[in-house]
């Protein structure tokens, strides 16, 4: 809220058309709001107007229901309201009469004061807490939340905002979740056959996840004065292009294991010194553990982690292969279209004169990677 609300807006509109239903009880838009914008999903009708009282009536009803559902089992302590990706033209069209406050700040102020939120902290994407000039709103500007000993969690995902340190220094509890590293709906590499969207970056491989330092700033970030306010990291798996459990597991593993490694263990020795040799040593240790310990566990659990295809060249007449992870078995077959493939384990002694295809096997030998054809132009 208030963006990404198309389902709610359409549902409330249909509800209002029913006989006997109060027409304006939850009205969250105005005819004058305009539609000269496009959301990331291509919509021009998915944003609620922070000027409308109906939006806050809707929030009251939804949150009261959620709090009630949780209270006897696991009382609600944190509510993430979204707040991201609101196109500027949309906010510019939604002007409240006599309101001098930025609309996003107005929404937050009214949202945070709901009585249902006693003892509940709030979270949202960084967009919600940044002014147009990219400086953070003060915690105090959000009302009495600071005095009530509640926290405001900012989920940072856009590196271009350079907000990681600014939000932490301003008193927010920050969760680092860069979209170019921790959003696992992206492909593993640039291969056009790889599943994934490319809205943040072209690809995210396992090594990139492993090597990232969540506490490391970049040019323009300034000084981190309150490091304890960076309280964690979070990975995401958006499933817009995922249709099966196997596909979900493929996108998540083994990147999620690399994420977990970095979440609990700060590799200070090479993060702070930028020592590439130390990083490579840790990476080799990690991927060996991955292949010989973690992949067999995932195989037993029938988790369909991604098996990277092999690399191969013909050198001095012999087949030479490698794998992204060490120790994984590679097989080859003569590439005769229309004939049944006969697979053979690569030993390193093969002298080949026919076109071949290759694949990498899972550690239990039951699954394999994408099959690749060795390009004859390099023979």
Coordinates of C-alpha atoms in Angstrom, one line a residue:
X1 CA 0.0 0.0 0.0
X2 CA -0.8 2.4 -1.4
X3 CA 0.6 1.0 -4.7
X4 CA 0.3 -2.6 -6.0
X5 CA -3.4 -2.5 -4.9
X6 CA -5.2 -3.3 -8.1
X7 CA -6.8 -6.5 -6.7
X8 CA -8.2 -4.6 -3.7
X9 CA -9.3 -1.6 -5.8
X10 CA -11.2 -3.8 -8.3
X11 CA -12.8 -5.9 -5.5
X12 CA -13.9 -2.8 -3.6
X13 CA -15.3 -1.3 -6.8
X14 CA -17.4 -4.4 -7.5
X15 CA -18.5 -4.6 -3.8
X16 CA -19.8 -1.0 -4.0
X17 CA -22.0 -1.9 -7.0
X18 CA -23.9 -4.4 -4.9
X19 CA -27.3 -3.3 -3.7
X20 CA -27.4 -2.3 -0.1
X21 CA -23.6 -1.8 0.2
X22 CA -22.4 1.6 1.3
X23 CA -20.9 3.1 -1.9
X24 CA -18.2 5.3 -0.4
X25 CA -17.2 3.3 2.7
X26 CA -14.0 2.0 1.2
X27 CA -13.6 4.3 -1.8
X28 CA -9.9 4.6 -2.4
X29 CA -9.7 6.6 -5.6
X30 CA -11.0 9.7 -7.3
X31 CA -12.1 10.3 -10.8
X32 CA -9.5 13.1 -11.0
X33 CA -6.6 10.9 -9.9
X34 CA -5.5 10.4 -13.5
X35 CA -4.0 7.4 -15.2
X36 CA -1.0 8.9 -16.9
X37 CA 1.4 6.4 -15.4
X38 CA 2.4 2.7 -15.8
X39 CA 3.3 0.5 -12.9
X40 CA 6.1 -2.1 -13.2
X41 CA 3.4 -4.6 -14.2
X42 CA 2.0 -2.3 -16.9
X43 CA -1.1 -1.1 -15.0
X44 CA -2.4 2.4 -14.8
X45 CA -5.1 1.7 -12.1
X46 CA -3.3 0.0 -9.2
X47 CA -2.7 2.9 -6.8
X48 CA -4.9 4.0 -3.9
X49 CA -5.2 7.8 -3.2
X50 CA -3.7 8.7 0.2
X51 CA -6.2 11.6 0.4
X52 CA -9.2 9.3 0.5
X53 CA -10.6 8.4 4.0
X54 CA -11.8 5.2 2.4
X55 CA -8.2 3.9 2.1
X56 CA -7.8 4.2 5.9
X57 CA -11.2 2.6 6.5
X58 CA -10.0 -0.3 4.3
X59 CA -6.7 -0.5 6.3
X60 CA -8.7 -0.6 9.6
X61 CA -10.8 -3.5 8.4
X62 CA -7.9 -5.5 7.0
X63 CA -5.6 -5.0 9.9
X64 CA -8.2 -5.6 12.6
X65 CA -8.9 -8.9 10.9
X66 CA -5.2 -9.9 10.7
X67 CA -4.5 -8.9 14.3
X68 CA -7.6 -10.9 15.5
X69 CA -6.4 -13.9 13.5
X70 CA -3.0 -13.8 15.1
X71 CA -3.7 -12.8 18.7
X72 CA -4.2 -16.3 20.3
X73 CA -1.4 -18.1 18.4
X74 CA 1.3 -15.7 17.5
X75 CA 0.5 -12.1 18.1
X76 CA 1.4 -9.8 15.3
X77 CA 4.5 -7.7 16.0
X78 CA 5.6 -6.5 12.6
X79 CA 3.5 -5.4 9.6
X80 CA 5.1 -4.8 6.2
X81 CA 2.8 -2.5 4.1
X82 CA 4.8 -2.4 0.9
X83 CA 5.0 1.2 -0.1
X84 CA 7.2 0.7 -3.2
X85 CA 7.2 1.7 -6.8
X86 CA 4.7 4.5 -6.8
X87 CA 5.1 6.4 -10.1
X88 CA 5.6 10.1 -9.6
X89 CA 2.8 11.1 -12.1
X90 CA 0.3 9.2 -10.0
X91 CA 1.2 11.1 -6.8
X92 CA 1.3 14.4 -8.6
X93 CA -2.3 13.9 -9.7
X94 CA -3.5 12.9 -6.2
X95 CA -3.5 16.3 -4.5
X96 CA -5.3 16.7 -1.1
X97 CA -7.0 20.0 -0.5
X98 CA -5.0 22.2 1.9
X99 CA -2.5 19.4 2.4
X100 CA 1.1 20.6 2.6
X101 CA 2.6 17.3 3.5
X102 CA 4.2 14.9 1.0
X103 CA 1.5 12.3 0.1
X104 CA 3.7 9.3 1.1
X105 CA 4.4 11.0 4.4
X106 CA 0.7 11.7 4.9
X107 CA -0.1 8.0 4.3
X108 CA 2.5 6.8 6.7
X109 CA 1.4 9.3 9.4
X110 CA -2.2 8.2 9.2
X111 CA -1.3 4.6 8.8
X112 CA 0.9 4.4 11.8
X113 CA -1.6 6.0 14.2
X114 CA -4.2 3.2 13.8
X115 CA -5.1 2.0 17.3
X116 CA -5.1 -1.6 16.1
X117 CA -1.3 -1.3 15.8
X118 CA -0.5 -0.9 19.5
X119 CA 2.7 -2.9 20.1
X120 CA 3.1 -3.5 16.4
X121 CA 6.2 -2.3 14.5
X122 CA 6.2 -1.4 10.8
X123 CA 8.2 -2.3 7.8
X124 CA 8.2 -1.1 4.2
X125 CA 10.4 -0.8 1.2
X126 CA 12.8 2.1 1.3
X127 CA 10.7 4.1 -1.2
X128 CA 8.2 4.8 1.6
X129 CA 10.7 6.5 3.9
X130 CA 12.6 8.7 1.4
X131 CA 11.7 12.2 0.4
X132 CA 11.8 13.3 -3.2
X133 CA 15.5 14.4 -2.6
X134 CA 16.3 10.8 -1.4
X135 CA 16.9 11.9 2.2
X136 CA 14.9 10.0 4.9
X137 CA 11.9 11.2 6.8
X138 CA 12.7 11.5 10.5
X139 CA 11.2 8.9 12.7
X140 CA 9.6 11.7 14.8
X141 CA 7.7 12.9 11.7
X142 CA 5.7 9.7 11.8
X143 CA 3.9 10.5 15.0
X144 CA 4.4 8.9 18.4
X145 CA 5.8 5.5 17.2
X146 CA 9.2 6.3 18.6
X147 CA 7.8 7.2 22.0
X148 CA 5.9 4.0 22.0
X149 CA 9.1 2.0 21.7
X150 CA 8.0 0.6 18.3
X151 CA 10.5 0.2 15.4
X152 CA 10.3 1.2 11.8
X153 CA 12.0 -1.4 9.5
X154 CA 13.2 -0.2 6.1
X155 CA 13.8 -2.9 3.5
X156 CA 16.5 -1.5 1.2
X157 CA 16.6 -2.9 -2.3
X158 CA 17.6 -0.1 -4.7
X159 CA 21.3 0.6 -4.8
X160 CA 20.8 3.8 -6.8
X161 CA 19.0 5.4 -3.8
X162 CA 22.2 5.0 -1.7
X163 CA 19.9 4.7 1.3
X164 CA 21.4 1.9 3.3
X165 CA 23.6 4.0 5.6
X166 CA 21.3 7.0 5.5
X167 CA 18.3 5.1 6.9
X168 CA 20.4 3.3 9.5
X169 CA 21.9 6.6 10.7
X170 CA 18.4 8.1 10.9
X171 CA 17.2 5.5 13.3
X172 CA 15.4 3.0 11.0
X173 CA 16.0 -0.7 11.5
X174 CA 17.4 -1.7 8.1
X175 CA 17.1 -5.0 6.3
X176 CA 19.5 -5.1 3.3
X177 CA 17.9 -6.8 0.3
X178 CA 19.6 -5.6 -2.9
X179 CA 17.5 -6.4 -6.0
X180 CA 20.6 -7.1 -8.0
X181 CA 21.8 -9.8 -5.6
X182 CA 19.1 -11.2 -3.3
X183 CA 16.1 -11.3 -5.7
X184 CA 16.2 -14.9 -6.9
X185 CA 13.6 -14.5 -9.7
X186 CA 16.5 -13.5 -11.9
X187 CA 18.4 -15.9 -14.1
X188 CA 21.7 -17.6 -13.0
X189 CA 23.5 -16.4 -16.1
X190 CA 22.9 -14.8 -19.5
X191 CA 21.9 -18.0 -21.3
X192 CA 18.5 -17.3 -23.0
X193 CA 17.3 -20.7 -21.9
X194 CA 17.6 -19.8 -18.2
X195 CA 14.3 -19.0 -16.5
X196 CA 14.0 -15.6 -14.9
X197 CA 13.1 -12.0 -15.3
X198 CA 15.7 -9.2 -15.7
X199 CA 14.0 -6.2 -14.2
X200 CA 16.9 -5.4 -11.8
X201 CA 19.9 -7.1 -13.5
X202 CA 20.8 -9.6 -16.2
X203 CA 21.8 -12.4 -13.9
X204 CA 22.6 -13.4 -10.3
X205 CA 24.9 -16.4 -9.9
X206 CA 25.7 -18.2 -6.7
X207 CA 29.2 -16.7 -6.3
X208 CA 27.8 -13.2 -6.5
X209 CA 25.5 -14.0 -3.6
X210 CA 28.3 -15.6 -1.6
X211 CA 30.8 -12.7 -2.2
X212 CA 28.4 -9.8 -1.2
X213 CA 29.1 -8.0 2.0
X214 CA 25.7 -6.7 3.4
X215 CA 27.5 -4.1 5.5
X216 CA 29.8 -2.7 2.8
X217 CA 29.0 0.7 1.4
X218 CA 29.7 2.0 -2.0
X219 CA 30.7 5.4 -3.4
X220 CA 28.2 8.0 -2.3
X221 CA 26.9 6.0 0.7
X222 CA 28.6 8.2 3.3
X223 CA 29.7 7.0 6.7
X224 CA 27.8 4.3 8.6
X225 CA 27.4 5.8 12.1
X226 CA 25.0 3.3 13.5
X227 CA 26.0 -0.1 12.2
X228 CA 23.8 -1.9 14.8
X229 CA 20.7 -0.5 13.0
X230 CA 21.5 -2.8 10.0
X231 CA 19.7 -5.7 11.6
X232 CA 19.6 -8.3 8.9
X233 CA 19.4 -9.4 5.3
X234 CA 16.5 -10.9 3.3
X235 CA 16.3 -12.8 0.0
X236 CA 13.2 -12.9 -2.2
X237 CA 11.6 -15.2 -4.7
X238 CA 9.0 -13.5 -6.8
X239 CA 7.0 -16.2 -8.6
X240 CA 5.5 -14.4 -11.6
X241 CA 7.5 -16.7 -14.0
X242 CA 7.4 -19.8 -11.8
X243 CA 4.8 -22.4 -12.5
X244 CA 5.9 -25.5 -10.6
X245 CA 7.6 -26.6 -7.4
X246 CA 10.6 -27.9 -9.4
X247 CA 11.0 -24.5 -11.0
X248 CA 10.8 -22.8 -7.7
X249 CA 13.5 -25.0 -6.1
X250 CA 15.7 -24.5 -9.2
X251 CA 15.6 -20.8 -8.8
X252 CA 16.2 -20.9 -5.0
X253 CA 18.9 -23.5 -4.7
X254 CA 21.9 -23.3 -4.3
X255 CA 21.7 -19.5 -4.2
X256 CA 19.7 -19.7 -0.9
X257 CA 22.5 -21.7 0.7
X258 CA 25.1 -19.0 -0.3
X259 CA 22.7 -16.4 1.1
X260 CA 22.4 -18.3 4.4
X261 CA 26.2 -18.5 4.6
X262 CA 26.5 -14.8 4.3
X263 CA 23.6 -14.0 6.5
X264 CA 25.1 -15.7 9.6
X265 CA 28.8 -15.4 8.8
X266 CA 30.5 -12.1 8.0
X267 CA 33.7 -12.8 6.1
X268 CA 35.6 -9.9 7.6
X269 CA 39.0 -11.1 6.5
X270 CA 38.4 -10.4 2.9
X271 CA 35.4 -8.1 2.9
X272 CA 37.3 -5.4 4.8
X273 CA 40.6 -5.8 2.9
X274 CA 39.2 -6.6 -0.6
X275 CA 41.6 -9.6 -0.7
X276 CA 40.5 -11.5 -3.7
X277 CA 42.8 -14.4 -2.9
X278 CA 41.2 -14.9 0.5
X279 CA 37.7 -14.7 -1.1
X280 CA 38.6 -17.3 -3.7
X281 CA 39.9 -19.6 -1.0
X282 CA 36.6 -19.3 1.0
X283 CA 34.6 -19.7 -2.2
X284 CA 36.4 -23.0 -3.0
X285 CA 35.9 -24.3 0.5
X286 CA 32.2 -23.3 0.3
X287 CA 31.5 -25.0 -3.0
X288 CA 33.3 -28.2 -2.0
X289 CA 31.1 -28.3 1.1
X290 CA 28.1 -27.6 -1.2
X291 CA 28.8 -30.5 -3.5
X292 CA 29.9 -33.1 -1.0
X293 CA 27.6 -32.3 1.9
X294 CA 24.6 -30.1 0.9
X295 CA 23.7 -31.5 -2.5
X296 CA 23.4 -35.1 -1.2
X297 CA 21.1 -33.8 1.5
X298 CA 19.0 -32.0 -1.1
X299 CA 18.9 -35.1 -3.3
X300 CA 17.5 -37.1 -0.4
X301 CA 14.8 -34.5 0.2
X302 CA 14.0 -34.5 -3.6
X303 CA 14.9 -30.8 -3.8
X304 CA 15.5 -30.0 -7.5
X305 CA 18.5 -27.6 -7.1
X306 CA 20.0 -26.2 -10.3
X307 CA 22.7 -28.4 -11.8
X308 CA 25.0 -26.2 -14.0
X309 CA 25.9 -27.5 -17.4
X310 CA 29.5 -28.4 -18.1
X311 CA 32.1 -26.5 -20.0
X312 CA 34.1 -28.3 -22.6
X313 CA 36.8 -27.9 -25.3
X314 CA 38.8 -30.2 -27.6
X315 CA 42.5 -29.6 -27.0
X316 CA 45.2 -31.6 -28.8
X317 CA 42.5 -34.0 -30.0
X318 CA 41.3 -34.8 -26.5
X319 CA 38.1 -33.8 -24.6
X320 CA 38.7 -31.4 -21.6
X321 CA 35.7 -30.6 -19.4
X322 CA 35.0 -28.6 -16.2
X323 CA 32.1 -27.8 -14.0
X324 CA 30.9 -24.7 -12.1
X325 CA 31.1 -26.8 -8.9
X326 CA 34.0 -29.3 -8.4
X327 CA 33.6 -33.0 -8.3
X328 CA 30.3 -33.3 -10.2
X329 CA 30.1 -36.1 -12.8
X330 CA 29.9 -35.2 -16.5
X331 CA 28.6 -37.5 -19.2
X332 CA 28.7 -37.3 -23.0
X333 CA 26.9 -38.9 -25.9
X334 CA 27.5 -38.9 -29.6
X335 CA 25.1 -36.4 -31.1
X336 CA 23.2 -38.4 -33.7
X337 CA 19.7 -36.8 -34.2
X338 CA 17.0 -39.4 -34.3
X339 CA 19.0 -42.1 -32.5
X340 CA 18.8 -43.1 -28.8
X341 CA 21.5 -41.4 -26.8
X342 CA 24.1 -43.6 -25.1
X343 CA 25.7 -41.8 -22.2
X344 CA 29.2 -42.3 -21.0
X345 CA 31.1 -40.8 -18.1
X346 CA 33.8 -38.4 -19.1
X347 CA 37.2 -39.8 -17.9
X348 CA 39.6 -37.4 -19.5
X349 CA 41.0 -40.0 -21.9
X350 CA 38.4 -39.4 -24.7
X351 CA 39.7 -38.8 -28.2
X352 CA 36.6 -37.8 -30.3
X353 CA 36.0 -37.3 -33.9
X354 CA 32.2 -37.0 -33.9
X355 CA 29.9 -34.2 -32.6
X356 CA 28.9 -34.8 -29.0
X357 CA 26.5 -33.4 -26.3
X358 CA 27.3 -33.2 -22.6
X359 CA 25.5 -32.9 -19.3
X360 CA 26.3 -32.7 -15.6
X361 CA 24.7 -35.1 -13.2
X362 CA 23.3 -34.5 -9.7
X363 CA 25.2 -36.1 -6.9
X364 CA 22.8 -39.0 -6.8
X365 CA 22.9 -39.5 -10.6
X366 CA 19.1 -39.2 -10.9
X367 CA 18.9 -35.8 -12.5
X368 CA 21.0 -33.9 -15.0
X369 CA 21.7 -30.4 -16.2
X370 CA 20.7 -28.9 -19.5
X371 CA 22.3 -30.8 -22.3
X372 CA 24.9 -28.8 -24.3
X373 CA 26.4 -29.4 -27.8
X374 CA 30.1 -29.0 -28.2
X375 CA 30.6 -26.4 -30.9
X376 CA 32.5 -28.1 -33.8
X377 CA 34.0 -24.8 -34.8
X378 CA 36.4 -25.0 -31.9
X379 CA 37.6 -28.6 -32.7

